[in-house]
XYZ file of C-alpha atoms in Angstrom:
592
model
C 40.929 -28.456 32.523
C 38.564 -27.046 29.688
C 41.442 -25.408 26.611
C 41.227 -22.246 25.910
C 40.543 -22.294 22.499
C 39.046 -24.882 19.780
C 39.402 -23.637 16.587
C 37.446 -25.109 13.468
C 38.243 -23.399 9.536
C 36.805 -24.101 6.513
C 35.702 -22.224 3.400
C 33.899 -18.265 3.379
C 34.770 -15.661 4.520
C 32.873 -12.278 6.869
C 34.635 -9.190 8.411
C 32.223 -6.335 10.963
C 31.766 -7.427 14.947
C 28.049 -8.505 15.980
C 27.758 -9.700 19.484
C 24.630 -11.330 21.038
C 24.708 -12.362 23.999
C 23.227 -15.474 25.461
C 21.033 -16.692 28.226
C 22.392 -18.009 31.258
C 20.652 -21.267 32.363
C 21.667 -23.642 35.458
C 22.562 -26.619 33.119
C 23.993 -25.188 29.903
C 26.797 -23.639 28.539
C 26.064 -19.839 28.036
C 28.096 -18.348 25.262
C 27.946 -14.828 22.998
C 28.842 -14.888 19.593
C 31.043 -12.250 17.600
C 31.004 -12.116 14.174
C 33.486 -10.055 12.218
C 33.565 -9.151 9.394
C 34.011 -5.439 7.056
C 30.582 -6.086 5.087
C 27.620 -5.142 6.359
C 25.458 -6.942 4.194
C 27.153 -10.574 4.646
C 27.239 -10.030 8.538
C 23.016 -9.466 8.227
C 22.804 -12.232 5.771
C 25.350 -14.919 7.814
C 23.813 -13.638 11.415
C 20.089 -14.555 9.893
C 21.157 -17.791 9.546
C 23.379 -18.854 12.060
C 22.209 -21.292 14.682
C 24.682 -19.696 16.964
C 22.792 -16.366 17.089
C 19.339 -17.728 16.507
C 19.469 -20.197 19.611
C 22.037 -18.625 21.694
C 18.935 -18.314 24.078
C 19.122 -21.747 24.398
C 22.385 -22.822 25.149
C 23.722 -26.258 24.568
C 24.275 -28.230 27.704
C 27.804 -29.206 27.340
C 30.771 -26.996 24.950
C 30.352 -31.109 22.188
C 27.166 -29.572 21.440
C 28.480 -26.348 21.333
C 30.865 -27.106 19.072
C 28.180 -29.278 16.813
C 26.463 -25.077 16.590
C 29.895 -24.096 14.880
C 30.320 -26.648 13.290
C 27.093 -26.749 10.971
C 27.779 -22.938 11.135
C 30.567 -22.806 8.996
C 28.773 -25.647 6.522
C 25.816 -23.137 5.895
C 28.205 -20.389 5.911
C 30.351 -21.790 3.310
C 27.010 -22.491 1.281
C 25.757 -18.332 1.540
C 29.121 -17.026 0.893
C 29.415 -19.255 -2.656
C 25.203 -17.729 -3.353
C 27.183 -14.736 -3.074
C 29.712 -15.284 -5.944
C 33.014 -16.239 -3.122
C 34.018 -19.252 -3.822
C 37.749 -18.814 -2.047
C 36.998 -17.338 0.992
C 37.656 -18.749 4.509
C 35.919 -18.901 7.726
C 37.231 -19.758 11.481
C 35.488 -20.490 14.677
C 36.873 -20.146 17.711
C 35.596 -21.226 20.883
C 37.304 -19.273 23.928
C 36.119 -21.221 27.327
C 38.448 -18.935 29.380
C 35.869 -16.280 29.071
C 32.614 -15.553 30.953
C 30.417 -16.333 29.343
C 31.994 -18.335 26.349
C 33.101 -16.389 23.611
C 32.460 -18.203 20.173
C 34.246 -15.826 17.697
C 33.844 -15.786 14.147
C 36.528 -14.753 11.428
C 34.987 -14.667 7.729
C 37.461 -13.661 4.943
C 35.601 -13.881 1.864
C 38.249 -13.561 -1.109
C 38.170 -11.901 -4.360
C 34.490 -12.321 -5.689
C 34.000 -14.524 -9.068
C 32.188 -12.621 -11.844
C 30.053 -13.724 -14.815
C 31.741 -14.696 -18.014
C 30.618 -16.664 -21.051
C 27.020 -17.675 -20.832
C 24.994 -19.720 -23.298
C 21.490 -21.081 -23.949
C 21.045 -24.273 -25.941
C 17.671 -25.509 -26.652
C 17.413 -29.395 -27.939
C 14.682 -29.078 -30.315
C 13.220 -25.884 -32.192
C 11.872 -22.995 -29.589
C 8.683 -21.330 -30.502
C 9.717 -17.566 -31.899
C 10.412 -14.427 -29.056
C 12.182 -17.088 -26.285
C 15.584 -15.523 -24.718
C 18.599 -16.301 -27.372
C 21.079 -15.150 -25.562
C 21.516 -14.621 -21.607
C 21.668 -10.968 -21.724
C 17.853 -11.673 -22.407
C 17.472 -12.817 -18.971
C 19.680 -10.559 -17.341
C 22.820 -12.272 -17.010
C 25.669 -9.722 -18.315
C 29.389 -10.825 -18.517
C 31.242 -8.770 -15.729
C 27.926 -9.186 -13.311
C 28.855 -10.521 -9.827
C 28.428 -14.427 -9.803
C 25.704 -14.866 -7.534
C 22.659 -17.590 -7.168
C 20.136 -15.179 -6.835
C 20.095 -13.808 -10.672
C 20.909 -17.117 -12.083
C 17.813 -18.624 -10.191
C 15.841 -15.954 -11.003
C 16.912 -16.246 -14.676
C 16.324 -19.449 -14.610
C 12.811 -19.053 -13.844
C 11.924 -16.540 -16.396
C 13.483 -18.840 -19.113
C 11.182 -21.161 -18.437
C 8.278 -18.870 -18.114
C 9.111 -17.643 -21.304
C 8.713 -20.476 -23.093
C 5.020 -21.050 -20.886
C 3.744 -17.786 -22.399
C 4.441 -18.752 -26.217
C 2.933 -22.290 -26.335
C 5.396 -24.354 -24.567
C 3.502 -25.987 -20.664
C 5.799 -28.548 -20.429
C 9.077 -26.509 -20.892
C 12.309 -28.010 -18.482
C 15.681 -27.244 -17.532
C 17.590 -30.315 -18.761
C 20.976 -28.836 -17.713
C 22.178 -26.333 -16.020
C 26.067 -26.250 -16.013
C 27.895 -23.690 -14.077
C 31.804 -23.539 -13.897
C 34.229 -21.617 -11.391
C 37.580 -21.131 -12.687
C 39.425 -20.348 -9.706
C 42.610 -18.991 -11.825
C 40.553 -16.659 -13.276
C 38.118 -15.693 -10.796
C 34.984 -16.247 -13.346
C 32.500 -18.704 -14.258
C 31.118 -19.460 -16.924
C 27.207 -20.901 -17.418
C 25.430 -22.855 -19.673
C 21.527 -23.447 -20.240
C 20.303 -26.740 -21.652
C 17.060 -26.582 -22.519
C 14.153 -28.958 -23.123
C 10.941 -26.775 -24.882
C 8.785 -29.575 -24.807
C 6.082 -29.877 -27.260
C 3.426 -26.875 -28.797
C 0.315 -26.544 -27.510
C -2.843 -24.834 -27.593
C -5.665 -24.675 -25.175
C -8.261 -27.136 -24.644
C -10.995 -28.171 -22.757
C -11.920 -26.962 -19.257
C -12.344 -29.683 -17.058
C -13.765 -28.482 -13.549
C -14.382 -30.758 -10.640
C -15.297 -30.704 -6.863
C -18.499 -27.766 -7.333
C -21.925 -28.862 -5.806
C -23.695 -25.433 -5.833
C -21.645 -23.745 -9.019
C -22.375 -25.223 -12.878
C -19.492 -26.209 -13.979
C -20.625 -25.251 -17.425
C -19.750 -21.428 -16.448
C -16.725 -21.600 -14.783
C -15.415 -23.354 -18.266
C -17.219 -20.874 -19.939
C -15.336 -17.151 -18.336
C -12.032 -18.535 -19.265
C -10.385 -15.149 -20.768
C -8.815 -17.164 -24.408
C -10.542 -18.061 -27.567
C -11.125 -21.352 -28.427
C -8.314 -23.130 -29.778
C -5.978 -19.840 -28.456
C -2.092 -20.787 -28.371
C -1.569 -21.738 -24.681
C -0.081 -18.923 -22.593
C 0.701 -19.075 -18.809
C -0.360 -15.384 -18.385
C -3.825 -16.245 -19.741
C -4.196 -19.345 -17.287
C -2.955 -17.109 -14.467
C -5.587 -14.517 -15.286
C -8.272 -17.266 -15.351
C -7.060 -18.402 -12.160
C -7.600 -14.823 -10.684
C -11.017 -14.783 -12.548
C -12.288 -17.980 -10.818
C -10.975 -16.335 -7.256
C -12.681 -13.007 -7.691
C -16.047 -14.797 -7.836
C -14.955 -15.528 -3.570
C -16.898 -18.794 -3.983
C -14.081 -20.935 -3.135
C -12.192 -21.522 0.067
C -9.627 -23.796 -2.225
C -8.854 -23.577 -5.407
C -6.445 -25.374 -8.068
C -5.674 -24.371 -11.983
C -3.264 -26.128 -13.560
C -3.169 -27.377 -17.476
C -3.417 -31.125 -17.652
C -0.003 -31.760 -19.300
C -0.148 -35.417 -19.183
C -3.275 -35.127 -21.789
C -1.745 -33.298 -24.071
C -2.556 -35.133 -27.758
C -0.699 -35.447 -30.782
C -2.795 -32.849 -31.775
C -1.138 -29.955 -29.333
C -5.026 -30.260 -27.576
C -4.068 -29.111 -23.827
C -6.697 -29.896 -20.945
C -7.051 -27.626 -18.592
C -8.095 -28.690 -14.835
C -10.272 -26.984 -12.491
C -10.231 -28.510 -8.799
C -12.270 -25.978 -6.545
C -14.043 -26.564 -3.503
C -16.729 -24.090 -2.672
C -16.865 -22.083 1.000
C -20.069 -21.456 2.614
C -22.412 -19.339 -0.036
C -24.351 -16.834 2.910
C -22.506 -14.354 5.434
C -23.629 -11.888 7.017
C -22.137 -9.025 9.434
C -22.305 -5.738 10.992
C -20.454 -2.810 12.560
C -20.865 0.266 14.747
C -19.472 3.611 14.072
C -19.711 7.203 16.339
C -19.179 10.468 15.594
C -19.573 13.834 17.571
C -20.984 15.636 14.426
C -23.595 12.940 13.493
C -23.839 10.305 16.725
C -23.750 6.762 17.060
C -24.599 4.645 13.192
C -25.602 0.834 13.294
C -24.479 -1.280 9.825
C -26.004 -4.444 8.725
C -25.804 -6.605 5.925
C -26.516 -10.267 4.215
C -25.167 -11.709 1.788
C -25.602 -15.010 -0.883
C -22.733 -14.927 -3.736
C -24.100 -18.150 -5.573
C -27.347 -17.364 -6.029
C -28.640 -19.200 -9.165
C -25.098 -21.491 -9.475
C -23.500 -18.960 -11.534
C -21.751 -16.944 -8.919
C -25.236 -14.201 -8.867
C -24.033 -11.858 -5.800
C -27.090 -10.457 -3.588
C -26.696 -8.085 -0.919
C -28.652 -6.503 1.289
C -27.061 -3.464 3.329
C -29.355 -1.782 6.477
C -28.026 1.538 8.144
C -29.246 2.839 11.192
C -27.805 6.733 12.267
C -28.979 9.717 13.624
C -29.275 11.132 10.696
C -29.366 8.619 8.061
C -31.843 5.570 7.151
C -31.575 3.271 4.691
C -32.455 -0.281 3.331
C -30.309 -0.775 -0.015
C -30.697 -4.418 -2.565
C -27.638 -5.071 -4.972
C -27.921 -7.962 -7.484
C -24.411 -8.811 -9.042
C -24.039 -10.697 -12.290
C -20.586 -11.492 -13.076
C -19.686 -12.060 -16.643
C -22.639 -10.517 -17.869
C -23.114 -9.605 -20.731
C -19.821 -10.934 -22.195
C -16.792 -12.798 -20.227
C -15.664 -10.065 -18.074
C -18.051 -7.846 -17.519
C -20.293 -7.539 -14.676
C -23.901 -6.171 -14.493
C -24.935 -4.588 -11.336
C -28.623 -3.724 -10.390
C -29.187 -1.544 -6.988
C -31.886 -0.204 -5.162
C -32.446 1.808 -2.112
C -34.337 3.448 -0.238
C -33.370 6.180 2.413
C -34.214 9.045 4.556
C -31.816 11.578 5.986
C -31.991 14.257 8.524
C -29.212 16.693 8.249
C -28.815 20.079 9.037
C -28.140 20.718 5.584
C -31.364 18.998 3.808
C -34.296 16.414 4.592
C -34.479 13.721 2.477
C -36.892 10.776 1.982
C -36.785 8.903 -1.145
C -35.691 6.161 -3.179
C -33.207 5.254 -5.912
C -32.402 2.499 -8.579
C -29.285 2.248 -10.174
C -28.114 -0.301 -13.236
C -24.786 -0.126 -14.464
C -21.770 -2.118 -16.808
C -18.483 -2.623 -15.809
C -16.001 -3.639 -18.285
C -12.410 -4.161 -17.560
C -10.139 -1.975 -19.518
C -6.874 -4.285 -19.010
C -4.488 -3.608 -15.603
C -5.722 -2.071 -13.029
C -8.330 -0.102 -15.436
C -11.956 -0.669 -16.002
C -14.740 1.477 -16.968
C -18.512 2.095 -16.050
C -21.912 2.976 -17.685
C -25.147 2.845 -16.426
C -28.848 4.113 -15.707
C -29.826 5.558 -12.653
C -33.553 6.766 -11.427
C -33.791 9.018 -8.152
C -37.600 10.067 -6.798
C -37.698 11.773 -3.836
C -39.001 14.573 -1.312
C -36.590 17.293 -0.378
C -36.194 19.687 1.777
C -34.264 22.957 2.592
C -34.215 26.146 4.467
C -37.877 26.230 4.594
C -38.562 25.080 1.071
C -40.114 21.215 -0.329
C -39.762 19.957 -3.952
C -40.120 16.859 -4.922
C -37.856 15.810 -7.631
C -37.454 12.443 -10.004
C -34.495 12.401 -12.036
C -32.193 10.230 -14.436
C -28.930 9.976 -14.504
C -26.546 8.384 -17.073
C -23.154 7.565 -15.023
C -20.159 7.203 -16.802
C -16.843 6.542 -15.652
C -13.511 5.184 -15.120
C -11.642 3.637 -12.269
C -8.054 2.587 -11.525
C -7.279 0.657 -8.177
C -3.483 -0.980 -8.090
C -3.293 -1.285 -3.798
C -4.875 -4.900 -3.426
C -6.530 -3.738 -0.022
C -10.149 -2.120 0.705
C -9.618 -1.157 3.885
C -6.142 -1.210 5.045
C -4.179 -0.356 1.790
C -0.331 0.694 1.887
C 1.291 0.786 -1.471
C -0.616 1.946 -5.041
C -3.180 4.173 -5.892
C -6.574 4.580 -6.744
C -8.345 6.642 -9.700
C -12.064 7.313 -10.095
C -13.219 9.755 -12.670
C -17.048 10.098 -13.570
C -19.320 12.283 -15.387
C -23.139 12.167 -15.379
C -25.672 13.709 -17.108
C -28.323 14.550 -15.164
C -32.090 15.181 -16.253
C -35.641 15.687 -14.778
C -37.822 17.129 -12.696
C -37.614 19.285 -9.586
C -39.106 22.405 -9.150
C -39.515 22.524 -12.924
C -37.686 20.741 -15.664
C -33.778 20.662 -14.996
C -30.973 19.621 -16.515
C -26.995 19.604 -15.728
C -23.912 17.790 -15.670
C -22.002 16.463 -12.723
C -18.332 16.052 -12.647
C -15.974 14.369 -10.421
C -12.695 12.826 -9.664
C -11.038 11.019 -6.748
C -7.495 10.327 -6.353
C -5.179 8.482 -3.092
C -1.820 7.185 -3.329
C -0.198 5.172 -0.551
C 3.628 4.816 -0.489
C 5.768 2.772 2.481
C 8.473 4.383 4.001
C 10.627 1.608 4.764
C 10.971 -1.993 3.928
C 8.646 -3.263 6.274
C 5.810 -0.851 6.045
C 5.499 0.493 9.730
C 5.470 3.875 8.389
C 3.278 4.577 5.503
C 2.624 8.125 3.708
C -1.018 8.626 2.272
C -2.420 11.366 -0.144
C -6.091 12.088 -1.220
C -7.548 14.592 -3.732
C -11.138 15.434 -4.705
C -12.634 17.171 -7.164
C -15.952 17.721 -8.395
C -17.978 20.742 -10.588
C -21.885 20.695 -11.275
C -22.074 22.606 -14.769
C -25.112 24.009 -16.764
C -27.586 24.830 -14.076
C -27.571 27.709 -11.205
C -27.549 26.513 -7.842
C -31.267 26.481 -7.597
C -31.533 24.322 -10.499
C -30.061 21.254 -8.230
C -31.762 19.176 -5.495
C -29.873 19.558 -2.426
C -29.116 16.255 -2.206
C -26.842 16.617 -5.067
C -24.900 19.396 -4.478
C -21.612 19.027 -3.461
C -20.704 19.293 0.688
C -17.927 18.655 2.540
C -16.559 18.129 6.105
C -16.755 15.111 8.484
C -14.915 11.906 8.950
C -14.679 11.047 5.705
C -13.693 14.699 4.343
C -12.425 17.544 6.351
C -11.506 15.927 9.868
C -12.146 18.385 12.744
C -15.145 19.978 11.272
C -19.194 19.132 11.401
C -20.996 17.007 8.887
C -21.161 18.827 5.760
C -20.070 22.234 7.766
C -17.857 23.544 4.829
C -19.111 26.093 2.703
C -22.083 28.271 2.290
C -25.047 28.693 4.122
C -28.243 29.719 4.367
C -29.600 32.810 7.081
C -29.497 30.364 9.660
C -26.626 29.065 9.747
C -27.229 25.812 7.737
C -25.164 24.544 5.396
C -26.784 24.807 1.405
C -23.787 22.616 -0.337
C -22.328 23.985 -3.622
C -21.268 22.897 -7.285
C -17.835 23.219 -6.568
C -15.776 21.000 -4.320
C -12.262 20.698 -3.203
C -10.608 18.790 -0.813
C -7.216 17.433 -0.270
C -5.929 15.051 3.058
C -2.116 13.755 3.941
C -1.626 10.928 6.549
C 1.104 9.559 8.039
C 0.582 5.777 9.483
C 2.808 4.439 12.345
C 2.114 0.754 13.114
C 3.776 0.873 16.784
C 2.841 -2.007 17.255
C 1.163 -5.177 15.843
C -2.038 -4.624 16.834
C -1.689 -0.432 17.074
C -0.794 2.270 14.840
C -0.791 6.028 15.719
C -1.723 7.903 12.376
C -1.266 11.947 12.390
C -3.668 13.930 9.797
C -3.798 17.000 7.499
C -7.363 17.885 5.828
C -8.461 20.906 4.018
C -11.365 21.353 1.589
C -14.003 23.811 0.443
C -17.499 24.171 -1.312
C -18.495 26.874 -3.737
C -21.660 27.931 -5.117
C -19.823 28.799 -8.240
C -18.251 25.259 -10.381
C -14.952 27.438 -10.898
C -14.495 28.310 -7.250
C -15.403 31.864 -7.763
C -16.830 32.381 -4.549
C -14.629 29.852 -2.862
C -12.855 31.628 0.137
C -9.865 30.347 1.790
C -10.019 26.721 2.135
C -10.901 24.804 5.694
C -7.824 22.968 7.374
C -8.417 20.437 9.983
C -5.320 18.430 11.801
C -5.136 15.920 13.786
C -3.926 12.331 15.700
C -5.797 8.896 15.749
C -5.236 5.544 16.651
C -5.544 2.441 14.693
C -6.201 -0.830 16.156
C -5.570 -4.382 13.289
C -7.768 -6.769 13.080
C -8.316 -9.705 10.687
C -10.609 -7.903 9.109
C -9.388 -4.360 8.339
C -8.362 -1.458 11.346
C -10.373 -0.042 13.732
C -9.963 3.745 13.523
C -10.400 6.349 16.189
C -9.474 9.883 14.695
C -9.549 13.266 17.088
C -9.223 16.255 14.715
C -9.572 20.183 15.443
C -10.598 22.975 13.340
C -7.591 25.346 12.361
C -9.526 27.961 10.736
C -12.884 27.087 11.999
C -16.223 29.111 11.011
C -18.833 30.659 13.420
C -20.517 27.504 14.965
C -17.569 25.082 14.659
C -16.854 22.798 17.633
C -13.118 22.842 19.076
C -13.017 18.990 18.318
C -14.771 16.264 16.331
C -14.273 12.628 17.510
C -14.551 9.707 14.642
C -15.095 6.350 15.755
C -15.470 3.432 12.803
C -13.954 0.576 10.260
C -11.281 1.113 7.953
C -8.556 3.936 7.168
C -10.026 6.989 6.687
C -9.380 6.847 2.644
């Protein structure tokens, strides 16, 4: 006859009920497990790492093995309740065979918990100037609760510390930590090993066949001879991985080098991922009908990362063949020079447009998330509009700034993005001409909850066209909005003014605003619901504005590897005279 209890204590301690039940299997011992406890927290924390509860689907065959589960239980138990700062606590497992199935209950009392008290940091030779004195400086406050997490973490940033003010081969020698268990505290101690000063050296790269390795040495962002900083070689890292030349890459400073002098190598160990791709992508609208994308690609062109692109587009009512020739680090370390050309014909109800523009332009990064653009651009090209033909060739000087914190393209769910550009504008169409064009673009994305299922997401545009009537700018420049990528629920370009016809004529002053609220259901599906309102004026202050369009709606997201799949059904809420009850939008990517 089985007993009808086994009991097995030891140190911890956890107080709320969680039962999970197990599976019942011919052969094995089915059991449920209750944990109780009166903290939350520790029952989450104790439950996520219990083998009891994580293989109670797979019951032992026999209550031994059974009571091996409890058994290195309460060992990892005792371990997460002393991370936790309780260091007198007790825990008891009982195993109740009387009961079917088995019920393994689990009694945690975890005690008074220990707090911080005296804390010191001792270094064994001279620190460099700015390193944490005192362990306030890392966070560690007398009174704080005593638990692993902050002293790791603290730790950690000593060390770094030291890495970002000269020191690569800083160590912990020591770290002594002491529970008094009369007093309830412990008290820490930090012995410290700086190791020796050091400044950057040479770059020594290894494992390229198609990159020079005399370039990747060269873009490293420090001076020569710079003190050695950890931040620096972390930026350099991200440097070499923005040129997306290498499937593996390594960064590390070659500590074992380091001279008498304080000389530090610096190793580069990259191995290079196929230089061409190419790829392509459909997209369907009711407003403009099905669109065809194409492109190719070759990011190494001459060995020093050169980036050439080719994009093709194939729609209803757009054609295009577009060149882009990227040269990072040119002119200086950091920059990039762009060159772009393209050639395109549309066919909208708004305007007809067949012509052809070059664009070169600077970007320069502005430190964070910042950097800033200037360029040249050349447009030639026949236009036309309610009955009319010019043909206009004009320059542009673009100038601008751009912010972009949410580390995603197409699928982005924290951060925000900032583009703000103005461009002078002067030429030729229909007589000389000469104006300014304004505009700014602004999204934020914020998570709702810890794992990001539901995500909120904001857009605002703006843009004004100053110093010339409407008549004084090509059509093709005006300002238009509705569509899948504007005002959801409305025609292509359908917002605003128009001519006696019924076509739209664009404006110089645009507005447009969109909310979204992503729901990933699933893995592979999210439902998104949609607010969008915008509207065009022929005035740049919105004189002649009107009430602004509002289109709502629901799509569907499906993930892939490569960014989601978006199907968005949106309606008109205050449509205009010709607007369709729905607009369908089939294509790649969120909608902003």
């Amino acid at each position: 006859m089985r007993s009808a209890r086994h009991w097995l204590a030891g140190a911890a301690g956890f107080l709320t009920a969680a039962l999970v039940p197990a599976a019942h299997g011919a052969d094995t011992l089915a059991y449920r497990v209750a944990i109780e406890s009166g903290r939350n927290d520790l029952n989450a924390e104790l439950s996520g790492v219990s083998r009891l509860v994580q293989a109670a689907n797979n019951p032992p065959p026999g209550l031994a093995g059974l009571e091996q589960r409890a058994d290195g239980d309460r060992t990892v138990f005792v371990a997460v309740l002393r991370s936790e700062g309780y260091y007198d606590g007790t825990v008891a497992i009982a195993i109740d065979d009387n009961k079917t199935p088995i019920l393994v209950t689990v009694k945690v009392s975890p005690g008074q918990r220990y707090t911080l008290g005296a804390c010191t940091i001792r270094y064994k030779s001279p620190p460099p100037e700015g390193v944490p004195k005192a362990c306030q400086d890392l966070g560690l406050n007398p009174g704080m609760a005593a638990r692993a997490a902050p002293i790791i973490a603290a730790t950690e940033l000593l060390i770094r510390r030291l890495e970002e003010r000269g020191r690569p081969a800083a160590k912990l020698a020591e770290r002594r930590a002491i529970a008094d268990h009369a007093t309830h505290r412990m008290t820490l101690a930090f012995d410290v090993d700086p190791g020796r000063a050091a400044h950057f050296g040479a770059v020594d790269v290894s494992g390229t066949k198609r990159t020079n390795p005399a370039f990747l040495a060269r873009i490293v962002p420090w001076r020569k001879n710079a003190t050695y900083d950890v931040r620096k070689l972390d930026e350099y890292r991200k440097r070499l991985s923005d040129l997306s030349l290498f499937d593996q890459l390594i960064v590390k400073p070659n500590v074992g080098k380091l001279d008498a002098a304080g000389d530090l190598p610096i190793t580069v160990e990259a191995h290079e991922g196929p230089p061409h791709s190419f790829g392509g992508g459909v997209n369907y609208a009711t407003d403009t009908g099905p669109g065809l994308k194409a492109f190719w690609e070759h990011r190494n062109l001459w060995g020093e990362a050169e980036h050439l692109r080719f994009d093709l587009q194939l729609a209803t009512i757009a054609q295009s063949l577009e060149a882009a020739l990227t040269l990072p680090h040119v002119p200086e370390r950091g920059q990039s020079l762009g060159f772009d050309l393209k050639v395109e014909r549309d066919l909208t109800d708004a305007y007809d447009k067949s012509g052809a523009t070059g664009l070169a332009q600077i970007t320069t990064p502005l430190g964070g998330h910042w950097a800033g653009i200037g360029g040249l651009s050349l447009e030639a090209a026949d236009i036309r509009q309610s009955g009319s033909s010019d043909f206009s060739v004009l320059a542009g000087v673009p100038l601008g700034v751009t912010f972009d914190s949410t580390g995603s393209l197409l699928n982005p769910e924290k951060g925000e993005r900032l583009a703000v550009q103005a461009e002078p504008a002067f030429g030729t169409s229909g007589g000389l001409r000469a104006f300014l064009i304004l505009s700014g673009a602004a999204t934020a994305y914020r998570p709702l909850d810890a794992d990001s299922k539901f995500v909120a997401a904001a857009r605002i545009r703006l843009g004004s066209i100053l110093f010339a009537p409407q008549g004084g700018v090509p059509a093709d420049l005006r300002f238009y909005s509705g569509g899948g990528g504007s005002v959801r629920g409305y025609g292509y370009q359908r917002i605003g003014p128009r001519d006696a016809a019924g076509n739209p004529v664009g404006g110089r002053g645009l507005g447009e605003t969109s909310f979204e609220l992503r729901y990933r259901a699933w893995k592979d599906i999210g439902i998104v619901g949609f607010v969008d309102a915008g509207m065009v004026s022929e005035s740049p202050y919105f004189a002649d504005a009107g009430a602004p369009r509002v289109g709502a709606g629901l799509g569907l997201r499906y993930y892939t590897g490569f960014g989601p799949l978006r199907l968005d059904i949106g309606t008109p809420l205050n449509p205009q005279s010709g607007d369709g009850p729905v607009q369908v939008y089939v294509s790649l990517g969120q909608a902003f």
